[in-house]
Amino acid sequence: MKLVRHGEAGRERPGLIDAAGVLRDLSGVIPDVTGATLAPATLERLAALDSQTLPAVDGSPRLGPCVGQVGKFLCIGLNYSDHAAETGASVPPEPVLFTKATSAIIGPNDTVRIPRGSTKTDWEVELGIVIGTAAKYVSEDEAPQHIAGYCLINDVSERAYQLERHGTWDKGKGCDTFGPVGPWLVTADEVGDPTALAMWLAVNGRRFQDGSTATMVYKPAFLVSYLSQFMTLHPGDLISTGTPPGVGMGQKPPVYLKAGDVMTLGIEKLGEQRQQVVAD
């Protein structure tokens, strides 16, 4: 099942994509796609609906972030062996954890704004995990039952802020618009194995990232278990799981985003995004 949120920013309505690719409105069934509506019983109820009885949405409305009211936006760094190699870093002995501000979250095709003073704004196509039920001190075997589904995330990053301004990575990761999420929240049963998904990202039509979740070091179930040892993961929380090689920082010479650029990206089964880049 593919769940979406459609409409103008801040006033999105819940929906789903039916088997024919038609956007159907869910407003008469649930108030929104948030942590409160991602419990297994609710997902089962939605899956049992006859989608043909739901109103079709006319035109091509804006798609918002596929999950609303996100409590935590957690991210894992250097989680692809080939990406670690391109940055000259070694694979860490434990997952590298940082956070993105939830105010960075935008829709999958919304405009990305380069912050004032930025010189090294970069891209990262990533697999996102959406938590469905609270997870605290869960084992790796238990972790999948706490995952509602997966989504596509662009972990936009300002490398100078992240690596040259001292302190943690967060200041280069959480700028406004640095978290496009969606287009869909695809439920775990429809995704199947999340560790064998092709993923890619292009800038102005030139493909820079062309990888697979198969080179992910710490897999989704492990990450959910690992993070749950430090904090309770709540329904609707997002975990962005790292990126394959091909980021701008890894090019020789490095390539960074500028106003007028267009990013397109996708992950197998999870849809595609497109963002125009402008100066803030």
PDB file of C-alpha atoms in Angstrom:
ATOM      1  CA  MET A   1       0.000   0.000   0.000  1.00  0.00           C
ATOM      2  CA  LYS A   2       1.226   3.463  -0.955  1.00  0.00           C
ATOM      3  CA  LEU A   3       0.075   6.227   1.392  1.00  0.00           C
ATOM      4  CA  VAL A   4       0.424   9.887   0.440  1.00  0.00           C
ATOM      5  CA  ARG A   5      -0.421  13.358   1.658  1.00  0.00           C
ATOM      6  CA  HIS A   6      -1.636  15.809  -0.979  1.00  0.00           C
ATOM      7  CA  GLY A   7      -2.528  19.480  -1.089  1.00  0.00           C
ATOM      8  CA  GLU A   8      -0.976  22.807  -0.159  1.00  0.00           C
ATOM      9  CA  ALA A   9       1.749  22.917   2.461  1.00  0.00           C
ATOM     10  CA  GLY A  10       0.366  22.759   5.979  1.00  0.00           C
ATOM     11  CA  ARG A  11      -3.076  21.659   4.773  1.00  0.00           C
ATOM     12  CA  GLU A  12      -2.314  18.257   3.274  1.00  0.00           C
ATOM     13  CA  ARG A  13      -5.006  15.585   3.055  1.00  0.00           C
ATOM     14  CA  PRO A  14      -4.415  11.835   3.363  1.00  0.00           C
ATOM     15  CA  GLY A  15      -4.574   9.605   0.325  1.00  0.00           C
ATOM     16  CA  LEU A  16      -3.416   6.390  -1.256  1.00  0.00           C
ATOM     17  CA  ILE A  17      -2.244   5.342  -4.685  1.00  0.00           C
ATOM     18  CA  ASP A  18      -4.423   2.542  -6.045  1.00  0.00           C
ATOM     19  CA  ALA A  19      -3.315  -0.378  -8.217  1.00  0.00           C
ATOM     20  CA  ALA A  20      -3.867   1.679 -11.371  1.00  0.00           C
ATOM     21  CA  GLY A  21      -1.750   4.567 -10.077  1.00  0.00           C
ATOM     22  CA  VAL A  22      -4.746   6.788  -9.311  1.00  0.00           C
ATOM     23  CA  LEU A  23      -4.570   9.070  -6.273  1.00  0.00           C
ATOM     24  CA  ARG A  24      -7.541   8.363  -3.987  1.00  0.00           C
ATOM     25  CA  ASP A  25      -8.568  10.616  -1.115  1.00  0.00           C
ATOM     26  CA  LEU A  26      -8.655   9.079   2.387  1.00  0.00           C
ATOM     27  CA  SER A  27     -10.050  12.105   4.233  1.00  0.00           C
ATOM     28  CA  GLY A  28     -13.283  10.287   4.974  1.00  0.00           C
ATOM     29  CA  VAL A  29     -11.415   7.388   6.560  1.00  0.00           C
ATOM     30  CA  ILE A  30      -8.476   8.879   8.499  1.00  0.00           C
ATOM     31  CA  PRO A  31      -7.646  12.481   9.437  1.00  0.00           C
ATOM     32  CA  ASP A  32      -4.043  12.364   8.159  1.00  0.00           C
ATOM     33  CA  VAL A  33      -1.064  10.066   7.602  1.00  0.00           C
ATOM     34  CA  THR A  34       0.767  10.509  10.911  1.00  0.00           C
ATOM     35  CA  GLY A  35       2.109   8.347  13.694  1.00  0.00           C
ATOM     36  CA  ALA A  36      -1.394   8.156  15.122  1.00  0.00           C
ATOM     37  CA  THR A  37      -2.643   6.375  11.992  1.00  0.00           C
ATOM     38  CA  LEU A  38       0.283   4.007  11.401  1.00  0.00           C
ATOM     39  CA  ALA A  39      -0.643   1.328  13.946  1.00  0.00           C
ATOM     40  CA  PRO A  40      -0.877  -2.161  12.418  1.00  0.00           C
ATOM     41  CA  ALA A  41      -4.648  -2.350  12.999  1.00  0.00           C
ATOM     42  CA  THR A  42      -5.208   0.905  11.108  1.00  0.00           C
ATOM     43  CA  LEU A  43      -2.956  -0.156   8.234  1.00  0.00           C
ATOM     44  CA  GLU A  44      -4.835  -3.451   8.004  1.00  0.00           C
ATOM     45  CA  ARG A  45      -8.135  -1.558   7.875  1.00  0.00           C
ATOM     46  CA  LEU A  46      -6.856   0.688   5.098  1.00  0.00           C
ATOM     47  CA  ALA A  47      -5.492  -2.269   3.128  1.00  0.00           C
ATOM     48  CA  ALA A  48      -8.902  -3.942   3.311  1.00  0.00           C
ATOM     49  CA  LEU A  49     -10.689  -0.975   1.714  1.00  0.00           C
ATOM     50  CA  ASP A  50     -12.004  -1.214  -1.815  1.00  0.00           C
ATOM     51  CA  SER A  51      -9.987   1.655  -3.253  1.00  0.00           C
ATOM     52  CA  GLN A  52     -12.496   2.078  -6.085  1.00  0.00           C
ATOM     53  CA  THR A  53     -15.005   3.383  -3.534  1.00  0.00           C
ATOM     54  CA  LEU A  54     -12.673   6.222  -2.513  1.00  0.00           C
ATOM     55  CA  PRO A  55     -12.892   9.592  -4.291  1.00  0.00           C
ATOM     56  CA  ALA A  56     -10.340  10.034  -7.067  1.00  0.00           C
ATOM     57  CA  VAL A  57      -8.325  13.244  -6.778  1.00  0.00           C
ATOM     58  CA  ASP A  58      -8.505  15.365  -9.922  1.00  0.00           C
ATOM     59  CA  GLY A  59      -5.493  16.906 -11.606  1.00  0.00           C
ATOM     60  CA  SER A  60      -1.951  16.732 -10.314  1.00  0.00           C
ATOM     61  CA  PRO A  61      -1.980  18.173  -6.796  1.00  0.00           C
ATOM     62  CA  ARG A  62       1.161  18.918  -4.852  1.00  0.00           C
ATOM     63  CA  LEU A  63       2.381  15.954  -2.819  1.00  0.00           C
ATOM     64  CA  GLY A  64       3.445  16.759   0.717  1.00  0.00           C
ATOM     65  CA  PRO A  65       5.803  14.808   2.972  1.00  0.00           C
ATOM     66  CA  CYS A  66       4.343  11.302   3.072  1.00  0.00           C
ATOM     67  CA  VAL A  67       4.135  11.344   6.880  1.00  0.00           C
ATOM     68  CA  GLY A  68       3.052  14.346   8.919  1.00  0.00           C
ATOM     69  CA  GLN A  69       3.757  15.535  12.464  1.00  0.00           C
ATOM     70  CA  VAL A  70       7.152  13.813  12.578  1.00  0.00           C
ATOM     71  CA  GLY A  71       8.525  13.751  16.109  1.00  0.00           C
ATOM     72  CA  LYS A  72      12.127  12.717  15.437  1.00  0.00           C
ATOM     73  CA  PHE A  73      14.137  12.841  12.211  1.00  0.00           C
ATOM     74  CA  LEU A  74      17.113  10.583  12.892  1.00  0.00           C
ATOM     75  CA  CYS A  75      19.906   9.971  10.397  1.00  0.00           C
ATOM     76  CA  ILE A  76      22.752   7.512  10.015  1.00  0.00           C
ATOM     77  CA  GLY A  77      26.083   8.601   8.537  1.00  0.00           C
ATOM     78  CA  LEU A  78      28.717   6.617   6.632  1.00  0.00           C
ATOM     79  CA  ASN A  79      26.411   3.594   6.421  1.00  0.00           C
ATOM     80  CA  TYR A  80      27.430   2.487   2.917  1.00  0.00           C
ATOM     81  CA  SER A  81      30.850   0.907   2.584  1.00  0.00           C
ATOM     82  CA  ASP A  82      31.404   2.376  -0.898  1.00  0.00           C
ATOM     83  CA  HIS A  83      30.325   5.873   0.211  1.00  0.00           C
ATOM     84  CA  ALA A  84      32.667   5.758   3.217  1.00  0.00           C
ATOM     85  CA  ALA A  85      35.493   4.872   0.850  1.00  0.00           C
ATOM     86  CA  GLU A  86      34.792   7.822  -1.491  1.00  0.00           C
ATOM     87  CA  THR A  87      34.948  10.271   1.439  1.00  0.00           C
ATOM     88  CA  GLY A  88      38.191   8.763   2.745  1.00  0.00           C
ATOM     89  CA  ALA A  89      36.516   7.556   5.939  1.00  0.00           C
ATOM     90  CA  SER A  90      36.508   4.085   7.410  1.00  0.00           C
ATOM     91  CA  VAL A  91      33.287   2.243   8.176  1.00  0.00           C
ATOM     92  CA  PRO A  92      32.479   3.098  11.816  1.00  0.00           C
ATOM     93  CA  PRO A  93      32.346   0.297  14.397  1.00  0.00           C
ATOM     94  CA  GLU A  94      28.855   1.498  15.393  1.00  0.00           C
ATOM     95  CA  PRO A  95      26.289   3.547  13.462  1.00  0.00           C
ATOM     96  CA  VAL A  96      26.988   7.283  13.312  1.00  0.00           C
ATOM     97  CA  LEU A  97      23.866   9.075  14.546  1.00  0.00           C
ATOM     98  CA  PHE A  98      22.866  12.668  13.839  1.00  0.00           C
ATOM     99  CA  THR A  99      19.552  14.486  13.579  1.00  0.00           C
ATOM    100  CA  LYS A 100      17.868  16.731  11.057  1.00  0.00           C
ATOM    101  CA  ALA A 101      15.484  19.407  12.319  1.00  0.00           C
ATOM    102  CA  THR A 102      11.888  18.468  11.558  1.00  0.00           C
ATOM    103  CA  SER A 103      11.549  21.991  10.122  1.00  0.00           C
ATOM    104  CA  ALA A 104      13.763  20.768   7.258  1.00  0.00           C
ATOM    105  CA  ILE A 105      10.996  18.430   6.040  1.00  0.00           C
ATOM    106  CA  ILE A 106       9.319  19.342   2.740  1.00  0.00           C
ATOM    107  CA  GLY A 107       7.401  17.520   0.040  1.00  0.00           C
ATOM    108  CA  PRO A 108       9.192  15.372  -2.535  1.00  0.00           C
ATOM    109  CA  ASN A 109       8.953  17.961  -5.323  1.00  0.00           C
ATOM    110  CA  ASP A 110       9.134  21.158  -3.302  1.00  0.00           C
ATOM    111  CA  THR A 111      11.850  23.752  -3.855  1.00  0.00           C
ATOM    112  CA  VAL A 112      15.207  23.277  -2.093  1.00  0.00           C
ATOM    113  CA  ARG A 113      16.723  26.535  -0.878  1.00  0.00           C
ATOM    114  CA  ILE A 114      20.482  27.011  -0.617  1.00  0.00           C
ATOM    115  CA  PRO A 115      21.067  28.834   2.692  1.00  0.00           C
ATOM    116  CA  ARG A 116      22.757  32.210   2.781  1.00  0.00           C
ATOM    117  CA  GLY A 117      26.525  31.870   2.900  1.00  0.00           C
ATOM    118  CA  SER A 118      26.471  28.308   1.621  1.00  0.00           C
ATOM    119  CA  THR A 119      29.338  27.201  -0.602  1.00  0.00           C
ATOM    120  CA  LYS A 120      29.030  23.407  -0.439  1.00  0.00           C
ATOM    121  CA  THR A 121      25.390  22.298  -0.560  1.00  0.00           C
ATOM    122  CA  ASP A 122      25.283  18.603  -1.497  1.00  0.00           C
ATOM    123  CA  TRP A 123      22.815  15.783  -2.199  1.00  0.00           C
ATOM    124  CA  GLU A 124      22.248  12.288  -0.757  1.00  0.00           C
ATOM    125  CA  VAL A 125      19.588   9.796  -1.901  1.00  0.00           C
ATOM    126  CA  GLU A 126      18.544   7.694   1.095  1.00  0.00           C
ATOM    127  CA  LEU A 127      16.168   4.958   2.197  1.00  0.00           C
ATOM    128  CA  GLY A 128      13.871   6.206   4.959  1.00  0.00           C
ATOM    129  CA  ILE A 129      12.309   4.030   7.662  1.00  0.00           C
ATOM    130  CA  VAL A 130       8.935   5.098   9.096  1.00  0.00           C
ATOM    131  CA  ILE A 131       8.202   3.822  12.610  1.00  0.00           C
ATOM    132  CA  GLY A 132       4.716   2.387  13.127  1.00  0.00           C
ATOM    133  CA  THR A 133       4.668   1.324  16.787  1.00  0.00           C
ATOM    134  CA  ALA A 134       6.749   2.452  19.763  1.00  0.00           C
ATOM    135  CA  ALA A 135      10.093   0.677  20.038  1.00  0.00           C
ATOM    136  CA  LYS A 136      12.177   0.640  23.208  1.00  0.00           C
ATOM    137  CA  TYR A 137      14.952  -1.877  23.907  1.00  0.00           C
ATOM    138  CA  VAL A 138      13.784  -4.098  21.039  1.00  0.00           C
ATOM    139  CA  SER A 139      15.905  -6.875  19.573  1.00  0.00           C
ATOM    140  CA  GLU A 140      16.898  -7.055  15.929  1.00  0.00           C
ATOM    141  CA  ASP A 141      14.406  -9.898  15.460  1.00  0.00           C
ATOM    142  CA  GLU A 142      11.629  -7.802  17.003  1.00  0.00           C
ATOM    143  CA  ALA A 143      12.475  -4.616  15.106  1.00  0.00           C
ATOM    144  CA  PRO A 144      10.602  -5.290  11.818  1.00  0.00           C
ATOM    145  CA  GLN A 145       7.245  -5.410  13.595  1.00  0.00           C
ATOM    146  CA  HIS A 146       7.817  -1.768  14.614  1.00  0.00           C
ATOM    147  CA  ILE A 147       8.372  -0.566  11.025  1.00  0.00           C
ATOM    148  CA  ALA A 148       5.269   0.763   9.262  1.00  0.00           C
ATOM    149  CA  GLY A 149       7.032   1.206   5.950  1.00  0.00           C
ATOM    150  CA  TYR A 150       9.707   2.930   3.927  1.00  0.00           C
ATOM    151  CA  CYS A 151      10.097   6.097   1.878  1.00  0.00           C
ATOM    152  CA  LEU A 152      12.527   8.052  -0.258  1.00  0.00           C
ATOM    153  CA  ILE A 153      14.523  10.852   1.394  1.00  0.00           C
ATOM    154  CA  ASN A 154      16.996  13.376  -0.008  1.00  0.00           C
ATOM    155  CA  ASP A 155      19.405  14.155   2.840  1.00  0.00           C
ATOM    156  CA  VAL A 156      20.486  17.562   1.510  1.00  0.00           C
ATOM    157  CA  SER A 157      23.653  18.656   3.313  1.00  0.00           C
ATOM    158  CA  GLU A 158      25.793  21.797   3.528  1.00  0.00           C
ATOM    159  CA  ARG A 159      29.297  20.325   3.832  1.00  0.00           C
ATOM    160  CA  ALA A 160      31.061  23.482   5.015  1.00  0.00           C
ATOM    161  CA  TYR A 161      28.520  23.881   7.818  1.00  0.00           C
ATOM    162  CA  GLN A 162      28.671  20.162   8.563  1.00  0.00           C
ATOM    163  CA  LEU A 163      32.436  19.619   8.589  1.00  0.00           C
ATOM    164  CA  GLU A 164      34.174  22.983   8.843  1.00  0.00           C
ATOM    165  CA  ARG A 165      32.090  24.940  11.349  1.00  0.00           C
ATOM    166  CA  HIS A 166      33.014  22.776  14.377  1.00  0.00           C
ATOM    167  CA  GLY A 167      30.748  20.770  16.643  1.00  0.00           C
ATOM    168  CA  THR A 168      28.330  18.147  15.402  1.00  0.00           C
ATOM    169  CA  TRP A 169      27.086  17.503  11.862  1.00  0.00           C
ATOM    170  CA  ASP A 170      23.597  18.796  12.668  1.00  0.00           C
ATOM    171  CA  LYS A 171      24.139  22.422  11.634  1.00  0.00           C
ATOM    172  CA  GLY A 172      24.888  21.326   8.063  1.00  0.00           C
ATOM    173  CA  LYS A 173      22.004  18.874   7.920  1.00  0.00           C
ATOM    174  CA  GLY A 174      18.936  20.606   9.321  1.00  0.00           C
ATOM    175  CA  CYS A 175      18.664  23.776   7.227  1.00  0.00           C
ATOM    176  CA  ASP A 176      15.206  24.700   5.971  1.00  0.00           C
ATOM    177  CA  THR A 177      14.112  22.506   2.997  1.00  0.00           C
ATOM    178  CA  PHE A 178      16.986  20.038   3.522  1.00  0.00           C
ATOM    179  CA  GLY A 179      14.634  17.082   4.028  1.00  0.00           C
ATOM    180  CA  PRO A 180      12.448  16.196   1.023  1.00  0.00           C
ATOM    181  CA  VAL A 181      10.393  13.130   2.057  1.00  0.00           C
ATOM    182  CA  GLY A 182       8.149  11.013  -0.168  1.00  0.00           C
ATOM    183  CA  PRO A 183       6.344  10.767  -2.534  1.00  0.00           C
ATOM    184  CA  TRP A 184       4.836   7.732  -0.832  1.00  0.00           C
ATOM    185  CA  LEU A 185       5.015   5.839   2.420  1.00  0.00           C
ATOM    186  CA  VAL A 186       5.137   2.273   1.109  1.00  0.00           C
ATOM    187  CA  THR A 187       4.100  -0.273   3.721  1.00  0.00           C
ATOM    188  CA  ALA A 188       6.668  -2.853   4.708  1.00  0.00           C
ATOM    189  CA  ASP A 189       4.690  -5.759   3.267  1.00  0.00           C
ATOM    190  CA  GLU A 190       4.745  -4.184  -0.202  1.00  0.00           C
ATOM    191  CA  VAL A 191       8.458  -3.318  -0.091  1.00  0.00           C
ATOM    192  CA  GLY A 192       9.586  -6.799   0.940  1.00  0.00           C
ATOM    193  CA  ASP A 193      13.358  -6.925   1.363  1.00  0.00           C
ATOM    194  CA  PRO A 194      14.577  -3.337   1.912  1.00  0.00           C
ATOM    195  CA  THR A 195      18.229  -4.368   1.509  1.00  0.00           C
ATOM    196  CA  ALA A 196      18.126  -5.004  -2.253  1.00  0.00           C
ATOM    197  CA  LEU A 197      16.681  -1.802  -3.730  1.00  0.00           C
ATOM    198  CA  ALA A 198      18.271   0.120  -6.596  1.00  0.00           C
ATOM    199  CA  MET A 199      18.721   3.833  -5.902  1.00  0.00           C
ATOM    200  CA  TRP A 200      19.913   6.805  -7.949  1.00  0.00           C
ATOM    201  CA  LEU A 201      20.237  10.590  -8.057  1.00  0.00           C
ATOM    202  CA  ALA A 202      20.918  12.969 -10.943  1.00  0.00           C
ATOM    203  CA  VAL A 203      21.620  16.709 -11.126  1.00  0.00           C
ATOM    204  CA  ASN A 204      20.579  18.470 -14.325  1.00  0.00           C
ATOM    205  CA  GLY A 205      20.163  15.070 -15.965  1.00  0.00           C
ATOM    206  CA  ARG A 206      23.659  13.840 -15.087  1.00  0.00           C
ATOM    207  CA  ARG A 207      23.512  10.767 -12.896  1.00  0.00           C
ATOM    208  CA  PHE A 208      25.901  11.036  -9.952  1.00  0.00           C
ATOM    209  CA  GLN A 209      24.574   8.328  -7.618  1.00  0.00           C
ATOM    210  CA  ASP A 210      23.751   4.869  -8.949  1.00  0.00           C
ATOM    211  CA  GLY A 211      23.773   2.369  -6.102  1.00  0.00           C
ATOM    212  CA  SER A 212      21.827  -0.137  -4.069  1.00  0.00           C
ATOM    213  CA  THR A 213      20.768  -0.633  -0.488  1.00  0.00           C
ATOM    214  CA  ALA A 214      22.707  -3.910  -0.755  1.00  0.00           C
ATOM    215  CA  THR A 215      25.914  -2.052   0.221  1.00  0.00           C
ATOM    216  CA  MET A 216      24.327  -0.696   3.403  1.00  0.00           C
ATOM    217  CA  VAL A 217      26.493  -1.735   6.375  1.00  0.00           C
ATOM    218  CA  TYR A 218      23.909  -1.525   9.159  1.00  0.00           C
ATOM    219  CA  LYS A 219      20.544  -2.807   7.905  1.00  0.00           C
ATOM    220  CA  PRO A 220      17.109  -1.378   8.823  1.00  0.00           C
ATOM    221  CA  ALA A 221      16.217  -3.977  11.470  1.00  0.00           C
ATOM    222  CA  PHE A 222      19.584  -3.503  13.163  1.00  0.00           C
ATOM    223  CA  LEU A 223      19.232   0.284  13.082  1.00  0.00           C
ATOM    224  CA  VAL A 224      15.786   0.234  14.689  1.00  0.00           C
ATOM    225  CA  SER A 225      17.054  -2.122  17.394  1.00  0.00           C
ATOM    226  CA  TYR A 226      20.236  -0.074  17.916  1.00  0.00           C
ATOM    227  CA  LEU A 227      18.489   3.289  18.189  1.00  0.00           C
ATOM    228  CA  SER A 228      15.859   1.851  20.531  1.00  0.00           C
ATOM    229  CA  GLN A 229      18.603   1.197  23.078  1.00  0.00           C
ATOM    230  CA  PHE A 230      19.164   4.958  23.415  1.00  0.00           C
ATOM    231  CA  MET A 231      15.666   6.407  23.002  1.00  0.00           C
ATOM    232  CA  THR A 232      12.094   5.313  22.465  1.00  0.00           C
ATOM    233  CA  LEU A 233      11.179   5.415  18.796  1.00  0.00           C
ATOM    234  CA  HIS A 234       7.631   6.674  18.411  1.00  0.00           C
ATOM    235  CA  PRO A 235       5.092   6.157  15.626  1.00  0.00           C
ATOM    236  CA  GLY A 236       5.782   8.551  12.779  1.00  0.00           C
ATOM    237  CA  ASP A 237       9.488   8.967  13.577  1.00  0.00           C
ATOM    238  CA  LEU A 238      11.768   8.923  10.519  1.00  0.00           C
ATOM    239  CA  ILE A 239      15.153   7.240  10.199  1.00  0.00           C
ATOM    240  CA  SER A 240      17.263   8.144   7.161  1.00  0.00           C
ATOM    241  CA  THR A 241      19.705   5.289   6.666  1.00  0.00           C
ATOM    242  CA  GLY A 242      22.675   6.654   4.714  1.00  0.00           C
ATOM    243  CA  THR A 243      23.670   7.108   1.084  1.00  0.00           C
ATOM    244  CA  PRO A 244      25.634   5.234  -1.593  1.00  0.00           C
ATOM    245  CA  PRO A 245      28.631   6.811  -3.379  1.00  0.00           C
ATOM    246  CA  GLY A 246      28.343   9.671  -5.827  1.00  0.00           C
ATOM    247  CA  VAL A 247      27.757  12.669  -3.567  1.00  0.00           C
ATOM    248  CA  GLY A 248      29.069  16.022  -4.708  1.00  0.00           C
ATOM    249  CA  MET A 249      31.777  16.061  -2.043  1.00  0.00           C
ATOM    250  CA  GLY A 250      33.171  12.825  -3.469  1.00  0.00           C
ATOM    251  CA  GLN A 251      33.631  14.101  -7.033  1.00  0.00           C
ATOM    252  CA  LYS A 252      37.082  15.028  -8.299  1.00  0.00           C
ATOM    253  CA  PRO A 253      36.950  17.990  -8.160  1.00  0.00           C
ATOM    254  CA  PRO A 254      33.930  18.336  -5.852  1.00  0.00           C
ATOM    255  CA  VAL A 255      30.638  19.469  -7.380  1.00  0.00           C
ATOM    256  CA  TYR A 256      28.068  21.365  -5.328  1.00  0.00           C
ATOM    257  CA  LEU A 257      24.558  22.624  -5.946  1.00  0.00           C
ATOM    258  CA  LYS A 258      23.857  26.105  -7.287  1.00  0.00           C
ATOM    259  CA  ALA A 259      20.707  28.086  -7.932  1.00  0.00           C
ATOM    260  CA  GLY A 260      18.935  26.798 -11.028  1.00  0.00           C
ATOM    261  CA  ASP A 261      20.026  23.176 -10.610  1.00  0.00           C
ATOM    262  CA  VAL A 262      17.427  20.403 -10.665  1.00  0.00           C
ATOM    263  CA  MET A 263      17.803  17.224  -8.619  1.00  0.00           C
ATOM    264  CA  THR A 264      15.938  14.062  -9.597  1.00  0.00           C
ATOM    265  CA  LEU A 265      16.208  10.897  -7.529  1.00  0.00           C
ATOM    266  CA  GLY A 266      14.504   7.616  -6.879  1.00  0.00           C
ATOM    267  CA  ILE A 267      14.536   4.277  -5.105  1.00  0.00           C
ATOM    268  CA  GLU A 268      13.074   1.096  -6.519  1.00  0.00           C
ATOM    269  CA  LYS A 269       9.479   0.583  -5.269  1.00  0.00           C
ATOM    270  CA  LEU A 270       9.524   3.936  -3.424  1.00  0.00           C
ATOM    271  CA  GLY A 271       8.981   6.406  -6.246  1.00  0.00           C
ATOM    272  CA  GLU A 272      10.853   9.481  -7.424  1.00  0.00           C
ATOM    273  CA  GLN A 273      11.471  13.083  -6.383  1.00  0.00           C
ATOM    274  CA  ARG A 274      12.317  16.271  -8.284  1.00  0.00           C
ATOM    275  CA  GLN A 275      13.567  19.472  -6.671  1.00  0.00           C
ATOM    276  CA  GLN A 276      14.451  22.816  -8.200  1.00  0.00           C
ATOM    277  CA  VAL A 277      17.289  24.560  -6.328  1.00  0.00           C
ATOM    278  CA  VAL A 278      17.068  28.278  -5.539  1.00  0.00           C
ATOM    279  CA  ALA A 279      19.084  30.711  -3.415  1.00  0.00           C
ATOM    280  CA  ASP A 280      17.572  31.687  -0.082  1.00  0.00           C
TER     281      ASP A 280
END
